[in-house]
Coordinates of C-alpha atoms in Angstrom, one line a residue:
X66 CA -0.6 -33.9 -41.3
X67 CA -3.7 -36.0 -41.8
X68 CA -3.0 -39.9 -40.3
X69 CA -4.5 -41.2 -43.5
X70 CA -4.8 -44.8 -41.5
X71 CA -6.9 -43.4 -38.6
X72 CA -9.5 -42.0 -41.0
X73 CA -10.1 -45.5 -42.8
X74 CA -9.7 -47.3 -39.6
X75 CA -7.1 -49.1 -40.5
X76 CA -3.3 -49.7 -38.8
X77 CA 0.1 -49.0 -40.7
X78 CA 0.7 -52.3 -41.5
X79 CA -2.5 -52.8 -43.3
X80 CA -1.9 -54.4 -47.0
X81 CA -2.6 -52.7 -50.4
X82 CA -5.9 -54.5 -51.3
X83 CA -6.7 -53.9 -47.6
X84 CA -6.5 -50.2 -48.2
X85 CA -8.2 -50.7 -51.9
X86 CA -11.4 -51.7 -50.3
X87 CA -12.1 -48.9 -47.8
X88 CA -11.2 -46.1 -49.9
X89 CA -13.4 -47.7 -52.3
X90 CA -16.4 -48.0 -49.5
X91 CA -15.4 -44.9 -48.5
X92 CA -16.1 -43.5 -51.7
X93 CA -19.5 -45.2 -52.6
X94 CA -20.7 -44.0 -49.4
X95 CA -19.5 -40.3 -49.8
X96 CA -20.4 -40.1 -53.7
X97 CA -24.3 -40.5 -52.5
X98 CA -24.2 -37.4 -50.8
X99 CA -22.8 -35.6 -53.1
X100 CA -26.1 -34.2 -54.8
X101 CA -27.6 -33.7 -51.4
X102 CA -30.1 -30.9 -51.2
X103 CA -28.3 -29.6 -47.9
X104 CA -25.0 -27.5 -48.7
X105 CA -23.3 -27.8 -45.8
X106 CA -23.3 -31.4 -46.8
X107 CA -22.8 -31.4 -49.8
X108 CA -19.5 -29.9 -49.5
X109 CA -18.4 -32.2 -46.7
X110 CA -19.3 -35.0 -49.4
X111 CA -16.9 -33.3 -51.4
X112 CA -14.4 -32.8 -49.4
X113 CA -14.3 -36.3 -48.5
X114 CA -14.4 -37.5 -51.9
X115 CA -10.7 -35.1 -52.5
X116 CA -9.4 -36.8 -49.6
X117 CA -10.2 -40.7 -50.4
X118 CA -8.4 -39.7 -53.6
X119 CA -5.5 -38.4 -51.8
X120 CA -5.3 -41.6 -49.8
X121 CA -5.4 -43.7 -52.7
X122 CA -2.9 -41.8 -54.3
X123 CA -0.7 -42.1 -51.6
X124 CA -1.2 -45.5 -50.3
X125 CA -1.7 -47.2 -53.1
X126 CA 1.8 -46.2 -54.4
X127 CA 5.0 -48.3 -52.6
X128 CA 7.5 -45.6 -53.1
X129 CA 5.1 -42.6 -52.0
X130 CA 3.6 -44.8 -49.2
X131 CA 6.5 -45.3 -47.4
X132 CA 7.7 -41.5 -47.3
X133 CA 4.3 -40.8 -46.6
X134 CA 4.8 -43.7 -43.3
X135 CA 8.4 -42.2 -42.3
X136 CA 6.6 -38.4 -42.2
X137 CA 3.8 -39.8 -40.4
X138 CA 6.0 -41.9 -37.5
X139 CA 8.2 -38.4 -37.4
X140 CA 5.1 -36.6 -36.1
X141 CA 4.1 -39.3 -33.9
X142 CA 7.8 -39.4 -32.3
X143 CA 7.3 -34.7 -31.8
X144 CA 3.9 -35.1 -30.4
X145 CA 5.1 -37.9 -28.0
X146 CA 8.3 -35.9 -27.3
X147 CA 6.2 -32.9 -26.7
X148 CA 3.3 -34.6 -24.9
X149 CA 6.5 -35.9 -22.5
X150 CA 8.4 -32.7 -22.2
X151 CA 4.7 -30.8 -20.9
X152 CA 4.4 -33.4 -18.2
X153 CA 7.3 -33.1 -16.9
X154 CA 6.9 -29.2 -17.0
X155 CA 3.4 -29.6 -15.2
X156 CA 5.4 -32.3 -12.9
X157 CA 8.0 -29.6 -12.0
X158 CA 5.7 -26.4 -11.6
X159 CA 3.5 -28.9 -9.3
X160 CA 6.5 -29.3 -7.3
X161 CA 7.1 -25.6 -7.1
X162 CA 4.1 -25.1 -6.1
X163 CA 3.9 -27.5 -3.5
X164 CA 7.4 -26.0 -2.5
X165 CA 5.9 -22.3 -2.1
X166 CA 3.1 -23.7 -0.1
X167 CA 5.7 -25.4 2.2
X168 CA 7.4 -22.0 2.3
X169 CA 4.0 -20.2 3.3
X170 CA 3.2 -22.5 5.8
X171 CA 6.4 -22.4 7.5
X172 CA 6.3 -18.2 7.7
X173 CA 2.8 -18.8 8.9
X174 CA 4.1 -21.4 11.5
X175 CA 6.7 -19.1 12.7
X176 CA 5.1 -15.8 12.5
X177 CA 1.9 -17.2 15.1
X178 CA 4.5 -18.8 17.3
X179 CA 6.5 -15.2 17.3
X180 CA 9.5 -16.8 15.7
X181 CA 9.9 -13.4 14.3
X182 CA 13.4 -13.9 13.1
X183 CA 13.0 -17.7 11.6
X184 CA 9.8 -16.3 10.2
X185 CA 12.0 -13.3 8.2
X186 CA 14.4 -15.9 6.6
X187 CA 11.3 -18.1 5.3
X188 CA 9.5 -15.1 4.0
X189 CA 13.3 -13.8 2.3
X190 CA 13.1 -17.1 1.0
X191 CA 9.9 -16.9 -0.6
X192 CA 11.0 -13.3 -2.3
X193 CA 14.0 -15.0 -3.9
X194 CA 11.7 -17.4 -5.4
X195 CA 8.6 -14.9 -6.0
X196 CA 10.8 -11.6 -7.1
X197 CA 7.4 -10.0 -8.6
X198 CA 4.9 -11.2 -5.9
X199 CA 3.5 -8.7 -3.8
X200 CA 2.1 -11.0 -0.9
X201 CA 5.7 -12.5 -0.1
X202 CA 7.1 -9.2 -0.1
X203 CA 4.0 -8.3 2.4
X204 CA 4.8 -11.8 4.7
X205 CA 8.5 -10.3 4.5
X206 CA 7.3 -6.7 5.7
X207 CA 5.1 -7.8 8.5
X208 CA 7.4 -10.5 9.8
X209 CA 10.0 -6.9 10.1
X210 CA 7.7 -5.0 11.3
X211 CA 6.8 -7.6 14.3
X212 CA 10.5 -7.7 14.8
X213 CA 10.6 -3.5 15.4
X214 CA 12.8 -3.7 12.1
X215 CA 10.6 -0.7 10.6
X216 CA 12.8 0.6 7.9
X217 CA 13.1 -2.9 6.6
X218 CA 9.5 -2.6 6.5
X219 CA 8.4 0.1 5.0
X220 CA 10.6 -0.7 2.0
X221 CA 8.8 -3.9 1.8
X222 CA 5.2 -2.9 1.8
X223 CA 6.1 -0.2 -0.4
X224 CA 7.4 -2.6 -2.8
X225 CA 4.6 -4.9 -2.4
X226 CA 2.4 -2.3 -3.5
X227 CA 4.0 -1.0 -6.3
X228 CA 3.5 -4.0 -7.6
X229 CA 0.0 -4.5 -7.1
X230 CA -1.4 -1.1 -6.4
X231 CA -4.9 -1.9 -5.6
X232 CA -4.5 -4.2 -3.0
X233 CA -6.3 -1.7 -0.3
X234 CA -4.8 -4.8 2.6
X235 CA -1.5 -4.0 1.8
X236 CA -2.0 0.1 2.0
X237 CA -3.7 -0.6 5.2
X238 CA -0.3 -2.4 6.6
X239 CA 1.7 0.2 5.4
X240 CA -0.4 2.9 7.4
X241 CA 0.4 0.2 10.6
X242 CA 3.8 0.1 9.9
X243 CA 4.0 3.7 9.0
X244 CA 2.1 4.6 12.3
X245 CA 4.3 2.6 14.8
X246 CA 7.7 3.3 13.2
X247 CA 9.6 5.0 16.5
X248 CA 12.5 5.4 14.2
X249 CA 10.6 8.4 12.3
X250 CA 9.2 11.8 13.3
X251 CA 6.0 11.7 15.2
X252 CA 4.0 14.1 13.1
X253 CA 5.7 12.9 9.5
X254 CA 4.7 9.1 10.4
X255 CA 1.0 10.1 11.4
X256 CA 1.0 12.2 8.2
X257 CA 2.1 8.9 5.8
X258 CA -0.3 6.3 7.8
X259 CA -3.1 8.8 7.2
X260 CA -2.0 8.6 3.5
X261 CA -1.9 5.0 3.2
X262 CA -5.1 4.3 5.4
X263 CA -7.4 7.4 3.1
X264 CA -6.0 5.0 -0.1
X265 CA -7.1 1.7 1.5
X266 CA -10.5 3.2 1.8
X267 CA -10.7 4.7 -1.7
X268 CA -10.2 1.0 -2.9
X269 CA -12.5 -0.6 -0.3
X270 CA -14.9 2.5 0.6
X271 CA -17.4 0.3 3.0
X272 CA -14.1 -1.9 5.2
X273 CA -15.3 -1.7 8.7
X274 CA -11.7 -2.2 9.9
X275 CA -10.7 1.0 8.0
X276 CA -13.4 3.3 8.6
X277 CA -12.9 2.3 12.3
X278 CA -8.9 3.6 12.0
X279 CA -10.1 6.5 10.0
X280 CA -12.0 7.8 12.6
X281 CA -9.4 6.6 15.5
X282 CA -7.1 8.8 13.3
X283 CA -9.6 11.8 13.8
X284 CA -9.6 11.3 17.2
X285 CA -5.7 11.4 17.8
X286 CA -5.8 14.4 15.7
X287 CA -8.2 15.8 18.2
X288 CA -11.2 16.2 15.4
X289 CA -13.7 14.7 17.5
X290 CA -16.9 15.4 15.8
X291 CA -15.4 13.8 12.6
X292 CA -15.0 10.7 14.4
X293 CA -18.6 11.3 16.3
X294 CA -19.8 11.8 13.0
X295 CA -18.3 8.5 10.9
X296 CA -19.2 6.1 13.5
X297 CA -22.6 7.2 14.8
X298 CA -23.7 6.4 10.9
X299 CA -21.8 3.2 11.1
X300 CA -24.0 2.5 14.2
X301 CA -27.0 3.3 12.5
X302 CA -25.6 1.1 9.6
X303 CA -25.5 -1.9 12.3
X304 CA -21.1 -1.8 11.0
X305 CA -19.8 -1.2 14.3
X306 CA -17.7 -3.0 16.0
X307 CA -16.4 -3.0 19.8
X308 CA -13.6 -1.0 19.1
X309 CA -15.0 1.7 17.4
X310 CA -17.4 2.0 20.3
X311 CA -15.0 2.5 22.4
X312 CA -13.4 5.2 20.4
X313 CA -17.0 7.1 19.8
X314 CA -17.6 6.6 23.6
X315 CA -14.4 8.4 24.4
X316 CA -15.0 11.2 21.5
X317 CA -17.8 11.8 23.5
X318 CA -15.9 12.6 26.2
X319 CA -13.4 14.3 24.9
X320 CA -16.0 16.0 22.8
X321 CA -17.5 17.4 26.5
X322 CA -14.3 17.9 28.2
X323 CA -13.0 20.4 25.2
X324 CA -16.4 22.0 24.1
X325 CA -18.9 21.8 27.6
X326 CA -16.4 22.7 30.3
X327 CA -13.7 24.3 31.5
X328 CA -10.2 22.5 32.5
X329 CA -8.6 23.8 35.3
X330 CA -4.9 22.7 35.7
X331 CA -3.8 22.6 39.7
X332 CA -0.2 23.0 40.7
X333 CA 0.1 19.8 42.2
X334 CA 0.3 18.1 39.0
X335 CA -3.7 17.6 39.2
X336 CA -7.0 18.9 37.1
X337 CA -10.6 19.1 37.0
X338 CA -13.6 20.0 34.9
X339 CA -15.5 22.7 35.3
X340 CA -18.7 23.7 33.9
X341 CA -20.1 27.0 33.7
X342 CA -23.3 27.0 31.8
X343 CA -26.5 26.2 31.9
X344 CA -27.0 25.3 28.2
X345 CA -23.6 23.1 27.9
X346 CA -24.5 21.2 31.0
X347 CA -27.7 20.3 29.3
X348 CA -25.6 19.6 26.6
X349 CA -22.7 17.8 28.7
X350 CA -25.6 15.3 30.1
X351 CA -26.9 14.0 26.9
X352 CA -23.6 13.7 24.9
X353 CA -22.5 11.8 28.5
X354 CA -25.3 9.6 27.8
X355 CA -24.3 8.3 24.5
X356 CA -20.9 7.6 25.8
X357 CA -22.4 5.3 28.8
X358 CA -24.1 3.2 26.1
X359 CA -20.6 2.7 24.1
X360 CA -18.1 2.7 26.6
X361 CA -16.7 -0.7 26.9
X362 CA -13.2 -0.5 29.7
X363 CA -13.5 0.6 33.0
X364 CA -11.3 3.8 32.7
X365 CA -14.1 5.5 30.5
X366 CA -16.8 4.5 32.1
X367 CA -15.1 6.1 34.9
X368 CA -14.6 9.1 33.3
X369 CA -18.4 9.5 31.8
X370 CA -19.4 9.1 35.1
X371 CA -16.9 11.4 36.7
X372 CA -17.9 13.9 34.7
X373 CA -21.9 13.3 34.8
X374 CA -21.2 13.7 38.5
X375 CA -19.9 17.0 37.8
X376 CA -22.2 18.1 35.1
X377 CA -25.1 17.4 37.6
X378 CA -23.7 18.8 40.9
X379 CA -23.4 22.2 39.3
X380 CA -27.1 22.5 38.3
X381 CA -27.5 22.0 42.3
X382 CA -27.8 25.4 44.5
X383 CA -25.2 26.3 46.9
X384 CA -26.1 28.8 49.7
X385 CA -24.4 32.1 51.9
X386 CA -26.1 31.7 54.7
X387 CA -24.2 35.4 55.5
X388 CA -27.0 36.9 52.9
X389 CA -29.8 35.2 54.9
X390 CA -30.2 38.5 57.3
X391 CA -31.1 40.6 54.1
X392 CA -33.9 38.8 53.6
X393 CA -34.8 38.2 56.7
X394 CA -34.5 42.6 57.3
X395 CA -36.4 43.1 53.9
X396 CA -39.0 40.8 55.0
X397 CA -39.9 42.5 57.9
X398 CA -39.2 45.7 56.4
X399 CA -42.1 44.6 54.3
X400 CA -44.7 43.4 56.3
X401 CA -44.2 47.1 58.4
X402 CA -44.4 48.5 55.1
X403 CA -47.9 46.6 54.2
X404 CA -49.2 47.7 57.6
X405 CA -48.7 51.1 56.8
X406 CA -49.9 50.7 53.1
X407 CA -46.1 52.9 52.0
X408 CA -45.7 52.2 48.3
X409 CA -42.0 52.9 48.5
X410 CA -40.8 51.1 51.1
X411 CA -42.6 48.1 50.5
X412 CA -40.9 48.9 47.0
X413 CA -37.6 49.0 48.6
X414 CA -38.0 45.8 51.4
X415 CA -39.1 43.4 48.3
X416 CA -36.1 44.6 46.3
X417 CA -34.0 44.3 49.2
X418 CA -35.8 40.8 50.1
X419 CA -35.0 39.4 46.2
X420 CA -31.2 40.5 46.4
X421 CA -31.3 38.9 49.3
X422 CA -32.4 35.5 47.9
X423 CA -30.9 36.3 44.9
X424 CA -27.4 36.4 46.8
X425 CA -28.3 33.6 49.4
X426 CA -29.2 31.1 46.3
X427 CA -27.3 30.4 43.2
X428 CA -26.7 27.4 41.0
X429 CA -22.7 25.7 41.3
X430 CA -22.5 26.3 37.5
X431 CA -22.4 30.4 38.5
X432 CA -20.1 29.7 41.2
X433 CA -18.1 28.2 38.8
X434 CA -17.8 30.6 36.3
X435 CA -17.1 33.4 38.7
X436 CA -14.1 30.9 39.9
X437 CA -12.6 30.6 36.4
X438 CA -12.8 34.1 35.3
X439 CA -10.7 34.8 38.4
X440 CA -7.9 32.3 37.0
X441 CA -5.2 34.2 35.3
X442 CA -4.9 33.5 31.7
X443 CA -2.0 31.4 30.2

């Protein structure tokens, strides 16, 4: 409804001849543009012109004017009524609001001090108020979690994400959760937290955090070349952090321990490394390298250098002095031999003289070998 009033500039209690003389200014001013060469204008003259005419029909007439006034004050009354009822609507939803971030600030307060339990009862709170919000039905499944209540919490960050299934933070909780549930089957939680973790990184493909648990994961299940693999390019990326290096520097060993030597278990409860071939130890020595440059605690380090140690003593030569005689006898077989220019027993003293050093000589790694093929199989 058009305030008729507001378009002459006029208030409600304005008088008939008051009226009479805008609407006719209104119209001398509109009738010029009438004929205006520019269309648009033209019919905005016209339009204008239809609606002084309206006015002056309806103000200018007593009876008309004042239905026309009670219709008018009617509206004004709804939008006032309406204007009123939406601020007090935006009043009250501010007050929600500043109630939920109370709410979140007290589970936040609780859950840092390790209030575990108060922090559970502010974050239940916040799901009675927020039914269909997944990150209060997160707070609610960490705050469980924290207090060892795992079945609590894996049907709360499994309700969290079904309703809001790409949120890769909450699949990466549930693969925590999932992964330190004690009340669960070793090998079915490790299967679940695998699931959950491989989703949070099909959402967020380049997350350092859950690359670096991916290849953690590898590494528990013994695939150590998978996790060699995923965080030597997130080295070369610049990515890693000081976790995963600690995790590639023990792959490495692990890496050596299962593919460069052999472990040999002692009945005293004991074991040691042996290595047995040239070519791994060569091997053993460089991967060993990496794994000084990345290893961060002092129980690896330990171990890389442990088994350096090891790697390099059996390139060293041990010696049987008992086999020192032969070569001694062939060499002086030899020499009587050259003195009497006899092809074949100078033929027979050098052969005698090379077993000799042959026998007298020989790298640890061979020692070694010979030692573990002697162990009985298992």
């Amino acid at each position: 409804m058009i305030n008729y009033y507001e378009v002459l500039g006029l208030n409600m209690d304005a008088s008939a001849n008051e009226i009479q003389e805008r609407v006719i200014a209104e119209i001398n001013k509109w009738r010029k543009r009438v004929n205006a060469p520019n269309p648009q204008k033209q019919r905005e003259a016209s339009e204008m012109m239809e609606l002084m005419q309206e006015i002056q029909d309806t103000l200018l007439d007593e009876n008309r004017r004042v239905a026309y006034d009670a219709d008018l004050m009617e509206q004004e009354r709804e939008a006032n009524n309406a204007q009123q009822a939406q601020g007090a609507q935006e009043a009250q939803a501010s007050d929600h609001d500043r109630h939920i971030d109370e709410l979140y600030k007290r589970f936040d307060f609780h859950y840092d001090q390790q209030n575990y339990g108060d922090a559970i009862e502010v974050a239940k709170q916040l799901v009675r108020e927020l039914p269909n919000n997944p990150y209060a039905w997160h707070k609610l499944a960490i705050a469980n979690y924290s207090w060892d209540n795992f079945a609590s919490a894996r049907y709360e960050i499994e309700h969290a994400i079904s309703l809001k299934e790409n949120e890769a933070h909450h699949h990466y909780t549930a693969s925590v959760i999932y992964h330190d549930s004690t009340d669960m089957n070793y090998q079915e939680r490790l299967k679940r937290s695998i699931e959950f973790l491989n989703k949070a990184l099909s959402i967020e493909p380049n997350n350092v955090l859950y690359r670096t648990e991916s290849a953690r994961y590898s590494f528990i299940q013994g695939y150590y070349q998978d996790s060699i693999n995923l965080l030597e390019n997130m080295v070369k990326e610049g990515t890693i952090t000081e976790n995963g290096e600690q995790i590639l520097a023990s792959s490495y060993v692990k890496k050596v321990q299962n593919e460069c030597a052999t472990q040999v278990n002692y009945s005293n409860g004991g074991h040691e490394f042996y290595f047995t071939s040239k070519d791994l130890i060569h091997t053993a020595l460089q991967t060993l390298g990496h794994a000084l440059n990345f290893a961060k605690d002092n129980e690896t380090r330990n171990d890389v250098l442990h088994l350096h140690q090891l790697a390099e003593g059996s390139l060293k030569y041990t010696y049987n002095f008992k086999f020192l005689i032969l070569i001694i006898i062939g060499a002086i077989w030899f020499l009587n031999a050259l003195g009497d220019f006899s092809i074949i027993a100078m033929a027979i003293s050098g052969g005698l003289t090379y077993l000799g050093w042959v026998k007298f000589r020989q790298p640890i790694y061979v020692k070694n070998k010979k030692f573990v093929d002697k162990l009985p199989t298992s």
